[in-house]
Amino acid sequence: MSDPTAGLDGLPRFVIDRSSPVPLYFQVAQHLENAIDSGAVPTGTLFQNEVDLAASLGLSRPTMRRAMQHLVDKGLVVRRRGIGTRVVKPKLHRPLELTSLNDDLNRAGRKPTTEVLSFKRVEAADEVADRLEIPEGTPVLELIRLRRADGEPIAKLINFLPERLANFSEEDLAEHGLYDLIRGQGIALHSATQTLGARNATAAESRMLDEPKGAALITAQRVTYDDHGMAVEFGTHIYASSRYTFEVQLFT
Amino acid sequence: MSDPTAGLDGLPRFVIDRSSPVPLYFQVAQHLENAIDSGAVPTGTLFQNEVDLAASLGLSRPTMRRAMQHLVDKGLVVRRRGIGTRVVKPKLHRPLELTSLNDDLNRAGRKPTTEVLSFKRVEAADEVADRLEIPEGTPVLELIRLRRADGEPIAKLINFLPERLANFSEEDLAEHGLYDLIRGQGIALHSATQTLGARNATAAESRMLDEPKGAALITAQRVTYDDHGMAVEFGTHIYASSRYTFEVQLFT
DNA sequence: TAGTGGTCTAGACCACCGA
DNA sequence: CGGTGGTCTAGACCACTAA
């Protein structure tokens, strides 16, 4: 009776707001997610079966299933036929999202600052044109930035944007992340492909990033695409490996 | 009429096998995925609406929707209310999966070989115990491997496994990826967290990986978890950056 | 206004698990 | 065996987009 991995009866009372524009499955998923994150439903807990859960909330089973699937996609629970739905370790959460270095640093409690080293129109050279899928020689905006965290240099960021997205100033760029400025123009970011590698720093790079001569740098090349599959940004970045690492979450 | 982003009528004829154990939505999703990957349905194509598509395949709309959602999750198509379902860039594909270096190399057409440098029981030291969430001093299996592709050294892999998963031999390890050996023991892998960085090679590492003295190496630390949230493997790896890079796909 | 995807329902049958 | 999640159906109504 006092099974430590019992039902969900102890959950804070919860009623669905059918007049809300928020989808029912999402209301349920969010409620369960909060319950898990807050510790009210500890790791290892076995949920009530989805049929009963749906009935007790006054929902159909498909709607309840959709809420559950949402939690599965987030890595919060694991479902097994014949067994049930179990809450997994809280640290497994959160797949990698499309975030900017700026956001990452802010979230980590570091104070990011940006120095804009270059902000000008250039003609797209070979690789830039290729990655952005535009003709060679097309005008693009070239941005070179030095990103610091708490005053320490972290990364040198070189980015190229199609001219149609160049509706912001150098001052905007110093204060906002590039992604924010792109989103601010009504562009919905969809995905990005990033290649991570490493190479030795040149003398100039060592000085700029305050690293020893020939230090190992992390290199990243990234192309970001919008909802329509159009490339919106191409960047080649180097990171001071003594002060920055990449966290990646992988799921089955 | 000759809209370049027209329907799907030109698709290879396709009938659903209702006697197959493969779910219908998955059969449909796979078929569409093949059509996209093969180029038969080029980037930018607007699918027929899901209602017609369902009808023409003799499926219900929810089943058709599920197939579509599968493609959305893979980043193959984008759906917009009032607009339709559009094929996005074919290279955006491949959500990051939980794969081994072995699999990655095989898929890339390289021929991976493994040299086992160490295969022995040790007592879990500080960091290993911490990452695997076991008491310090617990016996674990320590594996050190040199992975080559087409004869060229690619990476040195150091891994630690809880003893309960050590049901394979040194010979098995030389021929199979670590993940295969873990899965072969009935363990369902769930997720992994990986930290990527860079550092300069030591003299011994330079020799082993056939890189110049002090070359920049990619470093990776990874912990893999099973369905129950138990850590099944902890590894610290170094990669020759002149011959290997990490590809990461990010989604919103 | 016509067409699209987004949400939701109330059933049904099946495959798998543990006792 | 009874209980679980996995799949599938045939409808319905709504929100958004474009012309």
PDB file of C-alpha atoms in Angstrom, chain A residues 1-250:
ATOM      1  CA  MET A   1       0.000   0.000   0.000  1.00  0.00           C
ATOM      2  CA  SER A   2       2.776   2.425   0.884  1.00  0.00           C
ATOM      3  CA  ASP A   3       4.685   1.739  -2.292  1.00  0.00           C
ATOM      4  CA  PRO A   4       7.336   4.426  -2.640  1.00  0.00           C
ATOM      5  CA  THR A   5       6.700   4.488  -6.365  1.00  0.00           C
ATOM      6  CA  ALA A   6       2.959   4.936  -6.134  1.00  0.00           C
ATOM      7  CA  GLY A   7       0.428   7.082  -7.943  1.00  0.00           C
ATOM      8  CA  LEU A   8      -0.091  10.756  -8.313  1.00  0.00           C
ATOM      9  CA  ASP A   9      -2.871  11.304  -5.809  1.00  0.00           C
ATOM     10  CA  GLY A  10      -0.683  13.615  -3.787  1.00  0.00           C
ATOM     11  CA  LEU A  11      -0.406  16.069  -6.643  1.00  0.00           C
ATOM     12  CA  PRO A  12      -1.568  19.611  -5.990  1.00  0.00           C
ATOM     13  CA  ARG A  13      -5.189  19.865  -7.052  1.00  0.00           C
ATOM     14  CA  PHE A  14      -5.328  20.817 -10.666  1.00  0.00           C
ATOM     15  CA  VAL A  15      -8.187  21.730 -12.894  1.00  0.00           C
ATOM     16  CA  ILE A  16      -8.065  22.288 -16.599  1.00  0.00           C
ATOM     17  CA  ASP A  17      -9.062  25.646 -17.980  1.00  0.00           C
ATOM     18  CA  ARG A  18     -11.043  24.854 -21.063  1.00  0.00           C
ATOM     19  CA  SER A  19     -11.546  28.509 -21.867  1.00  0.00           C
ATOM     20  CA  SER A  20      -7.804  29.086 -22.097  1.00  0.00           C
ATOM     21  CA  PRO A  21      -6.182  29.332 -25.504  1.00  0.00           C
ATOM     22  CA  VAL A  22      -3.443  27.067 -24.162  1.00  0.00           C
ATOM     23  CA  PRO A  23      -4.004  23.545 -25.513  1.00  0.00           C
ATOM     24  CA  LEU A  24      -5.295  21.077 -22.942  1.00  0.00           C
ATOM     25  CA  TYR A  25      -2.462  18.613 -23.510  1.00  0.00           C
ATOM     26  CA  PHE A  26      -0.007  21.426 -22.901  1.00  0.00           C
ATOM     27  CA  GLN A  27      -1.678  22.508 -19.686  1.00  0.00           C
ATOM     28  CA  VAL A  28      -1.429  18.954 -18.422  1.00  0.00           C
ATOM     29  CA  ALA A  29       2.155  18.496 -19.561  1.00  0.00           C
ATOM     30  CA  GLN A  30       3.241  21.731 -17.964  1.00  0.00           C
ATOM     31  CA  HIS A  31       1.530  20.852 -14.718  1.00  0.00           C
ATOM     32  CA  LEU A  32       3.245  17.481 -14.576  1.00  0.00           C
ATOM     33  CA  GLU A  33       6.567  19.012 -15.516  1.00  0.00           C
ATOM     34  CA  ASN A  34       6.293  21.491 -12.688  1.00  0.00           C
ATOM     35  CA  ALA A  35       5.400  18.697 -10.292  1.00  0.00           C
ATOM     36  CA  ILE A  36       8.518  16.805 -11.361  1.00  0.00           C
ATOM     37  CA  ASP A  37      10.860  19.777 -11.343  1.00  0.00           C
ATOM     38  CA  SER A  38       9.641  20.916  -7.945  1.00  0.00           C
ATOM     39  CA  GLY A  39      10.292  17.497  -6.491  1.00  0.00           C
ATOM     40  CA  ALA A  40       6.650  16.905  -5.626  1.00  0.00           C
ATOM     41  CA  VAL A  41       6.860  13.816  -7.825  1.00  0.00           C
ATOM     42  CA  PRO A  42      10.248  12.297  -7.046  1.00  0.00           C
ATOM     43  CA  THR A  43      12.457  10.286  -9.373  1.00  0.00           C
ATOM     44  CA  GLY A  44      11.257   6.740  -9.805  1.00  0.00           C
ATOM     45  CA  THR A  45       7.604   7.523  -9.239  1.00  0.00           C
ATOM     46  CA  LEU A  46       5.241   5.412 -11.285  1.00  0.00           C
ATOM     47  CA  PHE A  47       2.393   7.471 -12.702  1.00  0.00           C
ATOM     48  CA  GLN A  48      -1.201   6.363 -12.618  1.00  0.00           C
ATOM     49  CA  ASN A  49      -2.095   4.738 -15.897  1.00  0.00           C
ATOM     50  CA  GLU A  50      -3.030   7.138 -18.607  1.00  0.00           C
ATOM     51  CA  VAL A  51      -6.631   5.992 -18.858  1.00  0.00           C
ATOM     52  CA  ASP A  52      -7.414   6.761 -15.228  1.00  0.00           C
ATOM     53  CA  LEU A  53      -5.411   9.940 -15.374  1.00  0.00           C
ATOM     54  CA  ALA A  54      -7.388  11.090 -18.387  1.00  0.00           C
ATOM     55  CA  ALA A  55     -10.675  10.243 -16.690  1.00  0.00           C
ATOM     56  CA  SER A  56      -9.774  12.021 -13.474  1.00  0.00           C
ATOM     57  CA  LEU A  57      -8.945  15.152 -15.429  1.00  0.00           C
ATOM     58  CA  GLY A  58     -11.992  14.878 -17.624  1.00  0.00           C
ATOM     59  CA  LEU A  59      -9.946  14.420 -20.770  1.00  0.00           C
ATOM     60  CA  SER A  60      -9.937  11.902 -23.565  1.00  0.00           C
ATOM     61  CA  ARG A  61      -7.189   9.367 -23.659  1.00  0.00           C
ATOM     62  CA  PRO A  62      -5.526  10.726 -26.846  1.00  0.00           C
ATOM     63  CA  THR A  63      -5.216  14.127 -25.238  1.00  0.00           C
ATOM     64  CA  MET A  64      -3.693  12.612 -22.142  1.00  0.00           C
ATOM     65  CA  ARG A  65      -1.332  10.574 -24.289  1.00  0.00           C
ATOM     66  CA  ARG A  66      -0.206  13.679 -26.068  1.00  0.00           C
ATOM     67  CA  ALA A  67       0.683  15.313 -22.783  1.00  0.00           C
ATOM     68  CA  MET A  68       2.635  12.213 -21.790  1.00  0.00           C
ATOM     69  CA  GLN A  69       4.455  12.136 -25.107  1.00  0.00           C
ATOM     70  CA  HIS A  70       5.480  15.705 -24.521  1.00  0.00           C
ATOM     71  CA  LEU A  71       7.158  14.652 -21.288  1.00  0.00           C
ATOM     72  CA  VAL A  72       8.845  11.737 -23.027  1.00  0.00           C
ATOM     73  CA  ASP A  73      10.233  14.059 -25.682  1.00  0.00           C
ATOM     74  CA  LYS A  74      11.670  16.232 -22.968  1.00  0.00           C
ATOM     75  CA  GLY A  75      13.306  13.230 -21.376  1.00  0.00           C
ATOM     76  CA  LEU A  76      11.380  13.616 -18.132  1.00  0.00           C
ATOM     77  CA  VAL A  77       9.672  10.250 -18.089  1.00  0.00           C
ATOM     78  CA  VAL A  78      10.075   6.817 -19.617  1.00  0.00           C
ATOM     79  CA  ARG A  79       7.133   4.709 -20.702  1.00  0.00           C
ATOM     80  CA  ARG A  80       7.106   0.951 -21.016  1.00  0.00           C
ATOM     81  CA  ARG A  81       4.318  -1.201 -22.230  1.00  0.00           C
ATOM     82  CA  GLY A  82       2.915  -3.429 -19.509  1.00  0.00           C
ATOM     83  CA  ILE A  83       4.798  -1.441 -16.874  1.00  0.00           C
ATOM     84  CA  GLY A  84       3.782   2.178 -16.782  1.00  0.00           C
ATOM     85  CA  THR A  85       5.214   5.658 -16.881  1.00  0.00           C
ATOM     86  CA  ARG A  86       8.156   6.360 -14.636  1.00  0.00           C
ATOM     87  CA  VAL A  87       9.883   9.619 -13.719  1.00  0.00           C
ATOM     88  CA  VAL A  88      13.588   9.488 -14.551  1.00  0.00           C
ATOM     89  CA  LYS A  89      16.563  11.290 -13.084  1.00  0.00           C
ATOM     90  CA  PRO A  90      16.001  15.028 -13.138  1.00  0.00           C
ATOM     91  CA  LYS A  91      19.410  15.811 -14.592  1.00  0.00           C
ATOM     92  CA  LEU A  92      18.792  14.040 -17.858  1.00  0.00           C
ATOM     93  CA  HIS A  93      16.522  16.820 -18.955  1.00  0.00           C
ATOM     94  CA  ARG A  94      16.720  19.497 -21.602  1.00  0.00           C
ATOM     95  CA  PRO A  95      17.916  18.711 -25.039  1.00  0.00           C
ATOM     96  CA  LEU A  96      20.233  21.220 -26.607  1.00  0.00           C
ATOM     97  CA  GLU A  97      18.421  24.263 -27.840  1.00  0.00           C
ATOM     98  CA  LEU A  98      19.201  26.837 -30.427  1.00  0.00           C
ATOM     99  CA  THR A  99      20.800  29.388 -28.149  1.00  0.00           C
ATOM    100  CA  SER A 100      23.390  32.067 -28.534  1.00  0.00           C
ATOM    101  CA  LEU A 101      26.612  32.275 -26.602  1.00  0.00           C
ATOM    102  CA  ASN A 102      25.189  35.411 -25.047  1.00  0.00           C
ATOM    103  CA  ASP A 103      22.217  33.502 -23.617  1.00  0.00           C
ATOM    104  CA  ASP A 104      24.438  30.666 -22.456  1.00  0.00           C
ATOM    105  CA  LEU A 105      26.676  33.006 -20.519  1.00  0.00           C
ATOM    106  CA  ASN A 106      23.760  34.887 -19.011  1.00  0.00           C
ATOM    107  CA  ARG A 107      22.194  31.633 -17.880  1.00  0.00           C
ATOM    108  CA  ALA A 108      25.459  30.551 -16.311  1.00  0.00           C
ATOM    109  CA  GLY A 109      25.457  33.718 -14.253  1.00  0.00           C
ATOM    110  CA  ARG A 110      28.427  35.225 -16.103  1.00  0.00           C
ATOM    111  CA  LYS A 111      28.274  38.793 -17.300  1.00  0.00           C
ATOM    112  CA  PRO A 112      28.800  38.859 -21.071  1.00  0.00           C
ATOM    113  CA  THR A 113      30.078  41.927 -22.874  1.00  0.00           C
ATOM    114  CA  THR A 114      30.649  42.358 -26.560  1.00  0.00           C
ATOM    115  CA  GLU A 115      33.234  44.407 -28.401  1.00  0.00           C
ATOM    116  CA  VAL A 116      32.412  44.922 -32.043  1.00  0.00           C
ATOM    117  CA  LEU A 117      35.651  44.790 -34.029  1.00  0.00           C
ATOM    118  CA  SER A 118      34.134  44.995 -37.470  1.00  0.00           C
ATOM    119  CA  PHE A 119      30.715  45.904 -38.832  1.00  0.00           C
ATOM    120  CA  LYS A 120      30.658  46.408 -42.562  1.00  0.00           C
ATOM    121  CA  ARG A 121      29.333  45.331 -45.905  1.00  0.00           C
ATOM    122  CA  VAL A 122      31.536  43.040 -47.925  1.00  0.00           C
ATOM    123  CA  GLU A 123      31.071  40.893 -50.995  1.00  0.00           C
ATOM    124  CA  ALA A 124      30.466  37.262 -50.211  1.00  0.00           C
ATOM    125  CA  ALA A 125      33.601  35.257 -50.906  1.00  0.00           C
ATOM    126  CA  ASP A 126      33.795  31.615 -51.888  1.00  0.00           C
ATOM    127  CA  GLU A 127      32.921  29.800 -48.668  1.00  0.00           C
ATOM    128  CA  VAL A 128      30.521  32.433 -47.356  1.00  0.00           C
ATOM    129  CA  ALA A 129      28.501  32.400 -50.551  1.00  0.00           C
ATOM    130  CA  ASP A 130      28.475  28.633 -50.513  1.00  0.00           C
ATOM    131  CA  ARG A 131      27.236  28.306 -46.957  1.00  0.00           C
ATOM    132  CA  LEU A 132      24.628  31.044 -47.273  1.00  0.00           C
ATOM    133  CA  GLU A 133      23.613  29.667 -50.669  1.00  0.00           C
ATOM    134  CA  ILE A 134      23.857  32.985 -52.458  1.00  0.00           C
ATOM    135  CA  PRO A 135      25.866  33.958 -55.539  1.00  0.00           C
ATOM    136  CA  GLU A 136      29.502  34.866 -55.014  1.00  0.00           C
ATOM    137  CA  GLY A 137      29.964  38.594 -54.761  1.00  0.00           C
ATOM    138  CA  THR A 138      26.559  39.273 -53.246  1.00  0.00           C
ATOM    139  CA  PRO A 139      26.804  41.957 -50.574  1.00  0.00           C
ATOM    140  CA  VAL A 140      26.665  40.567 -47.050  1.00  0.00           C
ATOM    141  CA  LEU A 141      27.157  42.027 -43.601  1.00  0.00           C
ATOM    142  CA  GLU A 142      30.409  40.990 -41.946  1.00  0.00           C
ATOM    143  CA  LEU A 143      30.527  41.074 -38.166  1.00  0.00           C
ATOM    144  CA  ILE A 144      33.583  40.433 -36.036  1.00  0.00           C
ATOM    145  CA  ARG A 145      33.055  40.437 -32.308  1.00  0.00           C
ATOM    146  CA  LEU A 146      35.101  39.726 -29.225  1.00  0.00           C
ATOM    147  CA  ARG A 147      32.941  38.226 -26.516  1.00  0.00           C
ATOM    148  CA  ARG A 148      34.008  38.506 -22.889  1.00  0.00           C
ATOM    149  CA  ALA A 149      32.556  37.052 -19.712  1.00  0.00           C
ATOM    150  CA  ASP A 150      33.227  38.943 -16.510  1.00  0.00           C
ATOM    151  CA  GLY A 151      35.895  40.818 -18.437  1.00  0.00           C
ATOM    152  CA  GLU A 152      37.792  37.719 -19.571  1.00  0.00           C
ATOM    153  CA  PRO A 153      37.953  37.071 -23.325  1.00  0.00           C
ATOM    154  CA  ILE A 154      36.024  33.958 -24.273  1.00  0.00           C
ATOM    155  CA  ALA A 155      35.590  33.914 -28.009  1.00  0.00           C
ATOM    156  CA  LYS A 156      36.171  35.674 -31.271  1.00  0.00           C
ATOM    157  CA  LEU A 157      33.086  35.490 -33.443  1.00  0.00           C
ATOM    158  CA  ILE A 158      33.035  36.128 -37.177  1.00  0.00           C
ATOM    159  CA  ASN A 159      29.598  36.146 -38.760  1.00  0.00           C
ATOM    160  CA  PHE A 160      28.082  36.819 -42.154  1.00  0.00           C
ATOM    161  CA  LEU A 161      24.446  37.736 -42.773  1.00  0.00           C
ATOM    162  CA  PRO A 162      22.488  38.301 -45.950  1.00  0.00           C
ATOM    163  CA  GLU A 163      21.978  42.011 -46.464  1.00  0.00           C
ATOM    164  CA  ARG A 164      18.203  41.767 -46.095  1.00  0.00           C
ATOM    165  CA  LEU A 165      18.721  40.957 -42.404  1.00  0.00           C
ATOM    166  CA  ALA A 166      21.089  43.869 -41.752  1.00  0.00           C
ATOM    167  CA  ASN A 167      18.444  46.082 -40.169  1.00  0.00           C
ATOM    168  CA  PHE A 168      20.300  46.890 -36.975  1.00  0.00           C
ATOM    169  CA  SER A 169      23.174  49.084 -35.899  1.00  0.00           C
ATOM    170  CA  GLU A 170      26.599  48.452 -34.467  1.00  0.00           C
ATOM    171  CA  GLU A 171      25.278  49.676 -31.144  1.00  0.00           C
ATOM    172  CA  ASP A 172      22.428  47.156 -31.183  1.00  0.00           C
ATOM    173  CA  LEU A 173      24.948  44.420 -31.770  1.00  0.00           C
ATOM    174  CA  ALA A 174      27.077  45.454 -28.825  1.00  0.00           C
ATOM    175  CA  GLU A 175      24.107  45.060 -26.529  1.00  0.00           C
ATOM    176  CA  HIS A 176      22.151  42.139 -27.931  1.00  0.00           C
ATOM    177  CA  GLY A 177      22.911  38.643 -29.122  1.00  0.00           C
ATOM    178  CA  LEU A 178      22.850  38.106 -32.858  1.00  0.00           C
ATOM    179  CA  TYR A 179      19.946  35.676 -32.582  1.00  0.00           C
ATOM    180  CA  ASP A 180      17.866  38.263 -30.759  1.00  0.00           C
ATOM    181  CA  LEU A 181      18.480  40.766 -33.533  1.00  0.00           C
ATOM    182  CA  ILE A 182      17.501  38.245 -36.189  1.00  0.00           C
ATOM    183  CA  ARG A 183      14.381  37.152 -34.328  1.00  0.00           C
ATOM    184  CA  GLY A 184      13.513  40.810 -33.839  1.00  0.00           C
ATOM    185  CA  GLN A 185      13.068  41.081 -37.591  1.00  0.00           C
ATOM    186  CA  GLY A 186      10.296  38.523 -37.551  1.00  0.00           C
ATOM    187  CA  ILE A 187      12.473  35.605 -38.561  1.00  0.00           C
ATOM    188  CA  ALA A 188      11.610  32.280 -36.923  1.00  0.00           C
ATOM    189  CA  LEU A 189      14.803  30.301 -36.420  1.00  0.00           C
ATOM    190  CA  HIS A 190      14.415  26.643 -37.169  1.00  0.00           C
ATOM    191  CA  SER A 191      17.699  24.813 -36.897  1.00  0.00           C
ATOM    192  CA  ALA A 192      21.442  25.049 -37.209  1.00  0.00           C
ATOM    193  CA  THR A 193      24.286  22.775 -38.105  1.00  0.00           C
ATOM    194  CA  GLN A 194      27.488  23.248 -36.210  1.00  0.00           C
ATOM    195  CA  THR A 195      30.887  21.683 -36.723  1.00  0.00           C
ATOM    196  CA  LEU A 196      33.194  21.614 -33.719  1.00  0.00           C
ATOM    197  CA  GLY A 197      36.926  21.111 -33.984  1.00  0.00           C
ATOM    198  CA  ALA A 198      40.189  22.329 -32.555  1.00  0.00           C
ATOM    199  CA  ARG A 199      43.368  24.011 -33.750  1.00  0.00           C
ATOM    200  CA  ASN A 200      46.360  25.879 -32.397  1.00  0.00           C
ATOM    201  CA  ALA A 201      46.091  29.606 -31.858  1.00  0.00           C
ATOM    202  CA  THR A 202      48.010  32.026 -34.036  1.00  0.00           C
ATOM    203  CA  ALA A 203      50.096  34.700 -32.337  1.00  0.00           C
ATOM    204  CA  ALA A 204      47.380  37.314 -32.833  1.00  0.00           C
ATOM    205  CA  GLU A 205      44.685  34.985 -31.550  1.00  0.00           C
ATOM    206  CA  SER A 206      46.739  34.175 -28.464  1.00  0.00           C
ATOM    207  CA  ARG A 207      46.992  37.846 -27.652  1.00  0.00           C
ATOM    208  CA  MET A 208      43.352  38.566 -28.288  1.00  0.00           C
ATOM    209  CA  LEU A 209      42.076  35.661 -26.206  1.00  0.00           C
ATOM    210  CA  ASP A 210      44.754  35.982 -23.533  1.00  0.00           C
ATOM    211  CA  GLU A 211      45.981  32.432 -24.053  1.00  0.00           C
ATOM    212  CA  PRO A 212      49.513  31.030 -24.284  1.00  0.00           C
ATOM    213  CA  LYS A 213      51.236  30.834 -27.661  1.00  0.00           C
ATOM    214  CA  GLY A 214      49.924  27.959 -29.728  1.00  0.00           C
ATOM    215  CA  ALA A 215      47.199  27.193 -27.218  1.00  0.00           C
ATOM    216  CA  ALA A 216      44.501  24.748 -28.276  1.00  0.00           C
ATOM    217  CA  LEU A 217      41.377  26.595 -29.364  1.00  0.00           C
ATOM    218  CA  ILE A 218      37.913  25.197 -29.949  1.00  0.00           C
ATOM    219  CA  THR A 219      36.681  26.026 -33.428  1.00  0.00           C
ATOM    220  CA  ALA A 220      33.051  26.164 -34.451  1.00  0.00           C
ATOM    221  CA  GLN A 221      31.445  26.725 -37.823  1.00  0.00           C
ATOM    222  CA  ARG A 222      27.731  27.233 -37.850  1.00  0.00           C
ATOM    223  CA  VAL A 223      24.974  27.831 -40.366  1.00  0.00           C
ATOM    224  CA  THR A 224      21.562  28.800 -39.051  1.00  0.00           C
ATOM    225  CA  TYR A 225      18.342  28.303 -41.022  1.00  0.00           C
ATOM    226  CA  ASP A 226      14.899  29.822 -40.701  1.00  0.00           C
ATOM    227  CA  ASP A 227      11.505  28.166 -41.005  1.00  0.00           C
ATOM    228  CA  HIS A 228      11.643  28.279 -44.771  1.00  0.00           C
ATOM    229  CA  GLY A 229      14.990  26.567 -44.944  1.00  0.00           C
ATOM    230  CA  MET A 230      16.779  29.783 -45.891  1.00  0.00           C
ATOM    231  CA  ALA A 231      20.240  30.299 -44.430  1.00  0.00           C
ATOM    232  CA  VAL A 232      20.151  33.365 -42.211  1.00  0.00           C
ATOM    233  CA  GLU A 233      23.639  33.333 -40.779  1.00  0.00           C
ATOM    234  CA  PHE A 234      27.065  31.760 -41.228  1.00  0.00           C
ATOM    235  CA  GLY A 235      29.736  32.036 -38.583  1.00  0.00           C
ATOM    236  CA  THR A 236      33.232  30.809 -37.834  1.00  0.00           C
ATOM    237  CA  HIS A 237      34.136  31.113 -34.202  1.00  0.00           C
ATOM    238  CA  ILE A 238      37.087  30.366 -31.961  1.00  0.00           C
ATOM    239  CA  TYR A 239      36.827  29.802 -28.238  1.00  0.00           C
ATOM    240  CA  ALA A 240      39.429  29.966 -25.481  1.00  0.00           C
ATOM    241  CA  SER A 241      39.377  26.353 -24.345  1.00  0.00           C
ATOM    242  CA  SER A 242      40.668  27.220 -20.894  1.00  0.00           C
ATOM    243  CA  ARG A 243      37.508  29.179 -20.197  1.00  0.00           C
ATOM    244  CA  TYR A 244      34.790  27.588 -22.281  1.00  0.00           C
ATOM    245  CA  THR A 245      33.484  24.137 -23.146  1.00  0.00           C
ATOM    246  CA  PHE A 246      30.472  22.924 -25.084  1.00  0.00           C
ATOM    247  CA  GLU A 247      27.761  20.901 -23.380  1.00  0.00           C
ATOM    248  CA  VAL A 248      25.856  18.540 -25.622  1.00  0.00           C
ATOM    249  CA  GLN A 249      22.884  16.370 -24.720  1.00  0.00           C
ATOM    250  CA  LEU A 250      22.255  13.243 -26.742  1.00  0.00           C
TER     251      LEU A 250
END
